[in-house]
Structure formats: C-alpha cells, structure tokens
mmCIF file of C-alpha atoms in Angstrom:
data_model
loop_
_atom_site.group_PDB
_atom_site.id
_atom_site.type_symbol
_atom_site.label_atom_id
_atom_site.label_comp_id
_atom_site.label_asym_id
_atom_site.label_seq_id
_atom_site.Cartn_x
_atom_site.Cartn_y
_atom_site.Cartn_z
ATOM 1 C CA MET W 21 0.373 -0.216 -0.967
ATOM 2 C CA LYS W 22 0.833 2.813 -1.516
ATOM 3 C CA THR W 23 -0.253 6.441 -0.179
ATOM 4 C CA GLU W 24 -1.068 8.840 -3.493
ATOM 5 C CA MET W 25 -2.234 13.088 -3.678
ATOM 6 C CA PRO W 26 -0.594 13.917 -6.116
ATOM 7 C CA ASP W 27 -1.439 17.483 -5.183
ATOM 8 C CA ILE W 28 -0.176 17.538 -1.403
ATOM 9 C CA GLY W 29 3.626 16.734 -3.312
ATOM 10 C CA GLN W 30 5.778 13.252 -3.184
ATOM 11 C CA PRO W 31 6.119 11.633 0.563
ATOM 12 C CA ARG W 32 9.726 9.998 2.237
ATOM 13 C CA ARG W 33 8.372 6.639 2.673
ATOM 14 C CA GLY W 34 9.571 4.718 5.029
ATOM 15 C CA LYS W 35 9.626 1.265 5.609
ATOM 16 C CA VAL W 36 5.302 1.679 7.068
ATOM 17 C CA ARG W 37 5.109 5.123 7.359
ATOM 18 C CA ASP W 38 4.323 7.080 4.690
ATOM 19 C CA ILE W 39 5.351 11.385 5.589
ATOM 20 C CA TYR W 40 4.304 14.199 3.511
ATOM 21 C CA ASP W 41 6.532 17.645 3.760
ATOM 22 C CA LEU W 42 2.483 20.689 4.931
ATOM 23 C CA GLY W 43 5.114 23.214 5.415
ATOM 24 C CA GLU W 44 4.352 24.322 9.327
ATOM 25 C CA HIS W 45 3.436 21.582 9.996
ATOM 26 C CA LEU W 46 4.264 16.946 8.695
ATOM 27 C CA LEU W 47 1.986 14.806 8.072
ATOM 28 C CA LEU W 48 2.818 10.883 8.978
ATOM 29 C CA VAL W 49 0.372 8.048 7.569
ATOM 30 C CA VAL W 50 1.407 4.939 8.868
ATOM 31 C CA THR W 51 0.261 2.421 6.052
ATOM 32 C CA ASP W 52 -0.738 -1.973 6.273
ATOM 33 C CA ARG W 53 2.594 -2.542 4.982
ATOM 34 C CA VAL W 54 4.752 -5.235 6.640
ATOM 35 C CA SER W 55 8.718 -4.685 6.885
ATOM 36 C CA ALA W 56 10.796 -8.662 8.230
ATOM 37 C CA PHE W 57 14.385 -8.510 8.176
ATOM 38 C CA ASP W 58 14.442 -5.209 6.821
ATOM 39 C CA VAL W 59 12.861 -5.429 3.144
ATOM 40 C CA ILE W 60 9.350 -4.900 3.103
ATOM 41 C CA MET W 61 6.947 -7.442 1.517
ATOM 42 C CA PRO W 62 4.763 -7.499 -1.883
ATOM 43 C CA ASN W 63 2.002 -8.145 0.206
ATOM 44 C CA GLY W 64 1.211 -6.368 3.689
ATOM 45 C CA ILE W 65 -1.966 -6.435 6.677
ATOM 46 C CA PRO W 66 -5.260 -5.007 6.243
ATOM 47 C CA GLY W 67 -6.047 -2.671 8.914
ATOM 48 C CA LYS W 68 -1.964 -2.767 10.587
ATOM 49 C CA GLY W 69 -2.110 1.176 10.389
ATOM 50 C CA ARG W 70 -5.039 2.057 11.691
ATOM 51 C CA ILE W 71 -4.380 0.079 14.594
ATOM 52 C CA LEU W 72 -0.542 1.424 15.240
ATOM 53 C CA THR W 73 -2.177 4.617 15.206
ATOM 54 C CA GLU W 74 -4.905 3.600 17.465
ATOM 55 C CA ILE W 75 -2.094 2.152 19.747
ATOM 56 C CA SER W 76 0.074 5.051 20.288
ATOM 57 C CA LEU W 77 -2.659 7.491 20.415
ATOM 58 C CA PHE W 78 -3.272 5.032 23.229
ATOM 59 C CA TRP W 79 0.251 5.653 25.087
ATOM 60 C CA PHE W 80 1.200 8.656 23.431
ATOM 61 C CA ASN W 81 -1.823 10.134 25.715
ATOM 62 C CA GLU W 82 -1.296 7.897 28.919
ATOM 63 C CA MET W 83 2.440 9.468 29.010
ATOM 64 C CA LYS W 84 1.693 13.224 28.761
ATOM 65 C CA GLY W 85 2.812 13.078 32.420
ATOM 66 C CA ILE W 86 6.001 12.345 32.028
ATOM 67 C CA ILE W 87 6.644 13.903 28.395
ATOM 68 C CA GLY W 88 4.976 16.371 26.177
ATOM 69 C CA ASN W 89 4.493 14.706 22.318
ATOM 70 C CA HIS W 90 5.034 15.750 17.893
ATOM 71 C CA ILE W 91 0.871 15.204 18.296
ATOM 72 C CA VAL W 92 -1.245 18.349 16.446
ATOM 73 C CA ALA W 93 -3.864 16.670 15.631
ATOM 74 C CA HIS W 94 -5.875 13.074 14.409
ATOM 75 C CA ASP W 95 -8.146 14.127 13.162
ATOM 76 C CA VAL W 96 -8.766 14.677 9.686
ATOM 77 C CA ARG W 97 -11.755 17.362 9.565
ATOM 78 C CA ASP W 98 -8.944 19.452 12.155
ATOM 79 C CA PHE W 99 -6.030 18.928 9.041
ATOM 80 C CA PRO W 100 -6.203 21.528 6.654
ATOM 81 C CA ARG W 101 -8.922 21.835 3.711
ATOM 82 C CA GLU W 102 -6.542 20.306 1.342
ATOM 83 C CA LEU W 103 -6.868 16.818 2.886
ATOM 84 C CA HIS W 104 -10.219 17.060 3.207
ATOM 85 C CA LYS W 105 -11.321 14.822 -0.078
ATOM 86 C CA TYR W 106 -8.139 12.185 0.955
ATOM 87 C CA ARG W 107 -10.526 11.402 3.930
ATOM 88 C CA HIS W 108 -11.264 7.322 3.202
ATOM 89 C CA MET W 109 -7.611 7.385 2.924
ATOM 90 C CA LEU W 110 -6.015 9.187 5.659
ATOM 91 C CA GLU W 111 -8.383 8.113 8.504
ATOM 92 C CA GLY W 112 -7.505 6.808 11.445
ATOM 93 C CA ARG W 113 -4.414 5.875 10.208
ATOM 94 C CA SER W 114 -2.770 9.483 9.963
ATOM 95 C CA LEU W 115 -1.032 12.217 12.067
ATOM 96 C CA LEU W 116 -0.605 16.022 11.881
ATOM 97 C CA VAL W 117 2.466 16.424 13.296
ATOM 98 C CA ARG W 118 4.726 19.355 14.386
ATOM 99 C CA LYS W 119 8.246 19.283 12.449
ATOM 100 C CA ALA W 120 10.550 17.905 15.345
ATOM 101 C CA GLU W 121 14.491 17.931 15.036
ATOM 102 C CA VAL W 122 15.322 14.617 15.399
ATOM 103 C CA ALA W 123 17.436 12.193 17.865
ATOM 104 C CA PRO W 124 20.035 11.062 15.970
ATOM 105 C CA VAL W 125 19.468 7.920 17.870
ATOM 106 C CA GLU W 126 16.651 5.055 18.494
ATOM 107 C CA CYS W 127 16.184 4.480 22.296
ATOM 108 C CA ILE W 128 15.983 0.702 24.245
ATOM 109 C CA VAL W 129 15.366 -0.674 26.352
ATOM 110 C CA ARG W 130 15.275 -4.328 27.401
ATOM 111 C CA GLY W 131 13.319 -5.992 30.822
ATOM 112 C CA TYR W 132 13.185 -9.121 29.750
ATOM 113 C CA LEU W 133 16.211 -11.493 28.581
ATOM 114 C CA SER W 134 15.174 -11.929 24.956
ATOM 115 C CA GLY W 135 15.608 -11.270 21.200
ATOM 116 C CA SER W 136 18.808 -10.644 20.653
ATOM 117 C CA GLY W 137 19.670 -9.731 23.420
ATOM 118 C CA TRP W 138 19.635 -13.367 24.461
ATOM 119 C CA LYS W 139 21.563 -14.246 21.487
ATOM 120 C CA SER W 140 24.806 -11.915 22.565
ATOM 121 C CA TYR W 141 24.227 -13.756 26.834
ATOM 122 C CA GLY W 142 24.703 -16.188 25.381
ATOM 123 C CA LYS W 143 27.981 -15.586 23.453
ATOM 124 C CA ASP W 144 30.012 -13.330 26.163
ATOM 125 C CA GLY W 145 27.361 -12.935 29.078
ATOM 126 C CA THR W 146 27.082 -8.885 27.762
ATOM 127 C CA VAL W 147 23.814 -7.166 26.294
ATOM 128 C CA CYS W 148 25.475 -3.721 24.687
ATOM 129 C CA GLY W 149 28.135 -4.098 26.221
ATOM 130 C CA ILE W 150 26.916 -4.438 29.673
ATOM 131 C CA ARG W 151 27.190 -7.338 31.432
ATOM 132 C CA LEU W 152 24.644 -9.301 33.014
ATOM 133 C CA PRO W 153 25.524 -12.088 35.858
ATOM 134 C CA GLU W 154 25.933 -15.232 34.771
ATOM 135 C CA GLY W 155 23.044 -18.182 34.933
ATOM 136 C CA LEU W 156 20.652 -15.942 33.794
ATOM 137 C CA ARG W 157 17.555 -18.332 31.347
ATOM 138 C CA GLU W 158 16.146 -16.467 28.730
ATOM 139 C CA SER W 159 13.194 -14.049 28.163
ATOM 140 C CA GLN W 160 13.990 -13.985 32.619
ATOM 141 C CA LYS W 161 13.124 -11.029 33.751
ATOM 142 C CA LEU W 162 16.634 -8.653 34.380
ATOM 143 C CA PRO W 163 17.533 -6.993 37.342
ATOM 144 C CA GLU W 164 16.966 -3.287 35.951
ATOM 145 C CA PRO W 165 15.651 -2.803 32.337
ATOM 146 C CA LEU W 166 18.542 -1.787 30.443
ATOM 147 C CA PHE W 167 18.743 1.395 27.802
ATOM 148 C CA THR W 168 20.426 -0.248 25.081
ATOM 149 C CA PRO W 169 20.123 2.291 22.555
ATOM 150 C CA SER W 170 21.532 2.406 18.999
ATOM 151 C CA THR W 171 22.268 4.287 15.796
ATOM 152 C CA LYS W 172 19.590 5.435 13.455
ATOM 153 C CA ALA W 173 20.127 3.739 9.971
ATOM 154 C CA GLU W 174 19.107 5.311 6.220
ATOM 155 C CA GLU W 175 19.526 2.041 5.252
ATOM 156 C CA GLY W 176 20.574 -1.364 7.053
ATOM 157 C CA HIS W 177 20.416 -2.139 9.566
ATOM 158 C CA ASP W 178 21.032 0.562 13.764
ATOM 159 C CA LEU W 179 24.095 -0.443 15.311
ATOM 160 C CA ASN W 180 24.057 -0.930 18.669
ATOM 161 C CA ILE W 181 26.141 1.579 20.185
ATOM 162 C CA SER W 182 26.872 2.380 24.436
ATOM 163 C CA PHE W 183 25.720 5.812 26.325
ATOM 164 C CA GLU W 184 29.355 7.306 26.160
ATOM 165 C CA GLU W 185 28.991 6.341 22.215
ATOM 166 C CA MET W 186 24.923 7.927 22.429
ATOM 167 C CA VAL W 187 27.085 10.905 25.121
ATOM 168 C CA ALA W 188 29.768 11.744 22.043
ATOM 169 C CA ILE W 189 26.672 11.866 19.300
ATOM 170 C CA THR W 190 23.802 13.143 21.475
ATOM 171 C CA GLY W 191 25.558 15.620 24.935
ATOM 172 C CA LEU W 192 25.806 14.158 27.826
ATOM 173 C CA GLU W 193 22.920 16.306 28.914
ATOM 174 C CA THR W 194 20.893 15.339 26.127
ATOM 175 C CA ALA W 195 21.159 11.678 26.700
ATOM 176 C CA GLN W 196 21.186 11.264 30.102
ATOM 177 C CA ARG W 197 17.031 13.076 29.539
ATOM 178 C CA LEU W 198 16.701 10.531 26.989
ATOM 179 C CA ARG W 199 17.704 7.606 29.229
ATOM 180 C CA ASP W 200 16.009 9.154 31.580
ATOM 181 C CA VAL W 201 13.034 9.386 30.270
ATOM 182 C CA THR W 202 12.737 6.501 27.441
ATOM 183 C CA LEU W 203 12.973 4.501 31.349
ATOM 184 C CA GLU W 204 10.373 6.222 33.162
ATOM 185 C CA ILE W 205 7.394 5.871 29.554
ATOM 186 C CA TYR W 206 9.112 1.804 29.364
ATOM 187 C CA LYS W 207 7.845 1.763 33.476
ATOM 188 C CA ARG W 208 4.639 3.223 33.157
ATOM 189 C CA ALA W 209 3.807 1.713 30.535
ATOM 190 C CA SER W 210 4.303 -1.810 31.717
ATOM 191 C CA ALA W 211 3.093 -0.945 34.921
ATOM 192 C CA ILE W 212 -0.115 -0.529 33.041
ATOM 193 C CA ALA W 213 0.263 -3.257 30.954
ATOM 194 C CA ALA W 214 0.651 -5.726 33.716
ATOM 195 C CA GLU W 215 -3.146 -4.379 34.570
ATOM 196 C CA LYS W 216 -4.173 -6.025 30.996
ATOM 197 C CA GLY W 217 -2.508 -9.008 31.556
ATOM 198 C CA ILE W 218 0.920 -7.679 28.915
ATOM 199 C CA ILE W 219 4.375 -7.879 30.245
ATOM 200 C CA ILE W 220 6.060 -5.104 27.624
ATOM 201 C CA ALA W 221 9.306 -7.995 27.125
ATOM 202 C CA ASP W 222 11.696 -4.213 25.410
ATOM 203 C CA THR W 223 10.169 -1.366 22.802
ATOM 204 C CA LYS W 224 11.967 1.375 21.546
ATOM 205 C CA MET W 225 11.235 4.917 21.432
ATOM 206 C CA GLU W 226 12.055 8.376 19.337
ATOM 207 C CA PHE W 227 12.373 11.095 20.847
ATOM 208 C CA GLY W 228 12.594 15.304 19.300
ATOM 209 C CA ALA W 229 13.871 18.400 19.786
ATOM 210 C CA TYR W 230 10.550 20.928 19.417
ATOM 211 C CA ASN W 231 11.013 24.918 20.433
ATOM 212 C CA GLY W 232 13.884 23.542 23.387
ATOM 213 C CA GLU W 233 12.088 20.430 24.674
ATOM 214 C CA ILE W 234 12.356 16.658 24.021
ATOM 215 C CA ILE W 235 9.757 15.580 23.224
ATOM 216 C CA ILE W 236 8.645 11.687 22.049
ATOM 217 C CA ILE W 237 7.346 11.598 18.282
ATOM 218 C CA ASP W 238 6.754 8.611 15.370
ATOM 219 C CA GLU W 239 5.536 5.872 16.767
ATOM 220 C CA LEU W 240 4.712 4.429 21.004
ATOM 221 C CA LEU W 241 4.476 1.078 22.485
ATOM 222 C CA THR W 242 3.257 -0.622 19.152
ATOM 223 C CA PRO W 243 3.456 -4.525 17.733
ATOM 224 C CA ASP W 244 5.348 -3.274 15.266
ATOM 225 C CA SER W 245 8.154 -1.008 17.746
ATOM 226 C CA SER W 246 7.478 -3.379 20.870
ATOM 227 C CA ARG W 247 7.805 -7.354 21.976
ATOM 228 C CA PHE W 248 3.990 -7.941 23.829
ATOM 229 C CA TRP W 249 3.834 -11.464 26.262
ATOM 230 C CA SER W 250 0.605 -12.326 27.818
ATOM 231 C CA ALA W 251 2.122 -12.248 31.498
ATOM 232 C CA ALA W 252 -0.934 -16.068 32.260
ATOM 233 C CA GLY W 253 1.807 -17.675 29.185
ATOM 234 C CA TYR W 254 4.854 -16.524 30.341
ATOM 235 C CA ALA W 255 7.068 -18.890 32.145
ATOM 236 C CA SER W 256 11.510 -18.495 30.944
ATOM 237 C CA GLY W 257 13.473 -21.010 29.532
ATOM 238 C CA ARG W 258 12.231 -21.064 26.674
ATOM 239 C CA GLY W 259 10.837 -18.269 23.505
ATOM 240 C CA GLN W 260 7.752 -16.113 24.678
ATOM 241 C CA ASP W 261 4.068 -16.064 21.604
ATOM 242 C CA SER W 262 4.260 -12.621 20.395
ATOM 243 C CA PHE W 263 1.664 -10.237 19.776
ATOM 244 C CA ASP W 264 3.824 -9.523 16.951
ATOM 245 C CA LYS W 265 4.292 -9.929 13.572
ATOM 246 C CA GLN W 266 6.556 -13.153 14.478
ATOM 247 C CA ILE W 267 4.264 -15.369 12.743
ATOM 248 C CA VAL W 268 5.000 -13.794 10.103
ATOM 249 C CA ARG W 269 9.441 -13.942 10.753
ATOM 250 C CA ASP W 270 8.308 -17.872 10.928
ATOM 251 C CA TYR W 271 6.823 -18.665 8.396
ATOM 252 C CA LEU W 272 10.334 -16.964 5.502
ATOM 253 C CA LEU W 273 12.435 -18.775 7.431
ATOM 254 C CA THR W 274 11.079 -22.238 6.759
ATOM 255 C CA LEU W 275 11.423 -20.806 3.155
ATOM 256 C CA ASP W 276 14.967 -20.772 0.855
ATOM 257 C CA TRP W 277 14.756 -17.015 0.915
ATOM 258 C CA ASP W 278 17.892 -15.212 1.641
ATOM 259 C CA GLN W 279 16.385 -12.515 2.652
ATOM 260 C CA THR W 280 17.556 -9.570 0.238
ATOM 261 C CA PRO W 281 14.837 -7.906 -2.238
ATOM 262 C CA PRO W 282 12.126 -8.423 -3.147
ATOM 263 C CA GLY W 283 11.022 -9.358 0.008
ATOM 264 C CA PRO W 284 7.930 -13.127 -1.108
ATOM 265 C CA GLU W 285 4.241 -12.249 -0.811
ATOM 266 C CA LEU W 286 3.229 -13.458 2.508
ATOM 267 C CA PRO W 287 -0.176 -16.743 1.484
ATOM 268 C CA GLU W 288 -3.340 -15.516 2.387
ATOM 269 C CA GLU W 289 -3.049 -17.645 6.458
ATOM 270 C CA ILE W 290 -0.078 -15.610 7.293
ATOM 271 C CA VAL W 291 -1.564 -12.523 6.702
ATOM 272 C CA GLU W 292 -5.066 -13.767 8.334
ATOM 273 C CA LYS W 293 -3.058 -14.669 11.964
ATOM 274 C CA THR W 294 -0.957 -11.754 11.678
ATOM 275 C CA GLY W 295 -4.276 -9.632 11.329
ATOM 276 C CA ALA W 296 -5.588 -11.574 14.251
ATOM 277 C CA ARG W 297 -2.822 -10.659 16.241
ATOM 278 C CA TYR W 298 -2.821 -7.106 16.204
ATOM 279 C CA HIS W 299 -6.001 -6.852 17.004
ATOM 280 C CA GLU W 300 -6.062 -8.710 19.766
ATOM 281 C CA ILE W 301 -3.035 -6.768 21.401
ATOM 282 C CA LEU W 302 -5.457 -4.050 20.614
ATOM 283 C CA LYS W 303 -8.112 -4.866 22.143
ATOM 284 C CA ILE W 304 -6.438 -5.796 25.670
ATOM 285 C CA LEU W 305 -4.214 -2.444 25.824
ATOM 286 C CA THR W 306 -6.814 -0.539 25.152
ATOM 287 C CA THR W 307 -9.828 -1.239 26.773
#
C-alpha cells in the first residue's frame, strides 16, 4: 500500500510510514505495509496502520504527564482543508505532527532477556556491552531494565552503541534526559500493561527537539516497536509467543529466501493470523 496524493506532493516513504511535508507541519500516514529482516513484503496486513495509530494514540495520552509529543491533530476534520478530500485514505491512520529535530539515536529499553539480547548474552554474558549476572535464562526478567541505544541507519541495520558513544553523538545532558525518560515511560507502560495481563519485554522509542524541549515522536509502544507477551502464558527458559509480526518472520524462515529484496508474497493464512494478533493486542491494551 502506497498513499497517493499528487497535489500534496511526493512523500518520503519509510518501511511503514509515508511522510508528507506540509510546510509548518508533517503528515504521517501509517500504511498497512509489513517488513521483516529490513525488507518490505509485497503484500501487507489489512488494517495494520489503523491499529498502530490507535495504539500509539493510547500511549501518547497515557504518557502526557511524563513528556510531550509531536501530535497536532489525529482527526482528518482538523487537518488542513486540502487533505479533507483524501479522508477515506487518511481516516484512522494519519497524524498531523510538529516538525521536530529528530534525535540521531534509537532509544531502546529491555526489561527481559530476549531476541538479540539473549543471543548476545549466550555468547559473552553481555547485552549491548553491559555485563549481566551469570545463569540467566531466556526470557527471564532482568534485575533492572537496561537502556541500550542504537544508531539510526538510513539503510540496513541499526547498530547498538554504548551510553558513552551516545553521549559523544548527542551530548551528555541530552543523553541523560533521553535515557531517563525512556526508562520512566517503560516503567509506567509496564505497570499499565501488567494490569491487563501483558508483559512488555522490550521496546524502542524515538525523540526529537521542538522549541528547545525534548518530545516523543513517531510511534509509541506498538507491536511494531515492542515485544508484548501474555503474562498468563509466560515462563522463563524458552521463547514466548509475541503479539506482533513474529508469525511473518517464522514463516519467512521456512523459505529458501536470502532475506534480500524483493520479499516473497505472504500467503493469505499468514496475513490473517498476523492481523488477528494485531487486533488482539489492540483490544487488550485499549479496553
């Protein structure tokens, strides 16, 4: 899915979002595209963009007491008049946002030992250069959440960096503020999710500066940026069933595909199963 609004201009297309420069503001359109291993699949997950937008709006609202965000409007009726004729395409999946100076790092927090963190721990007992106690198990809750920033690559994979390397990029004051607010958001979100029977294993956030203040931008605590587990089915010592696109990744790993473009078309069964997982976590979190 690509958005087409010829009289508005050509967007900058990310893996999922199409971003239009409207002058004073940006228009973020969250499409139904799905990527895996940094490759966009030829077919998406119907309704995914609206689900991601609704979940982000929920969390942005919950975190207002901690930090401001970039949202100007999320109802198309409040968008510039020239966008109203595209309401059918924009409704529920677009945000009018402030133009922030984007921080050049991804802010990642890990509360549980999973994914690349588990692989790293198995090799040398560290996660992103941070040494952890011996004897931890896969999916185990960490003694304290870890802040593990990374670079933001225009192409290819982001690279994990140490806090000291982050300081060299952003300056000490900004690095400390980003670290502290990332951990505060994670702890508050984890408490909210726990009441709904959900574990947030890890998540990544993006920030920017607007009028001299750091604000949170892009998306927040969605299945595309976070690892959600059911508390009822949780047990350390093994991998967990996630409310995200893991179904897509697992399917792709069964193929003879070298994880380079073009990506293979996803079967309808995989599309439906993945869509159901997105709908399920939306319902759990927001009701």
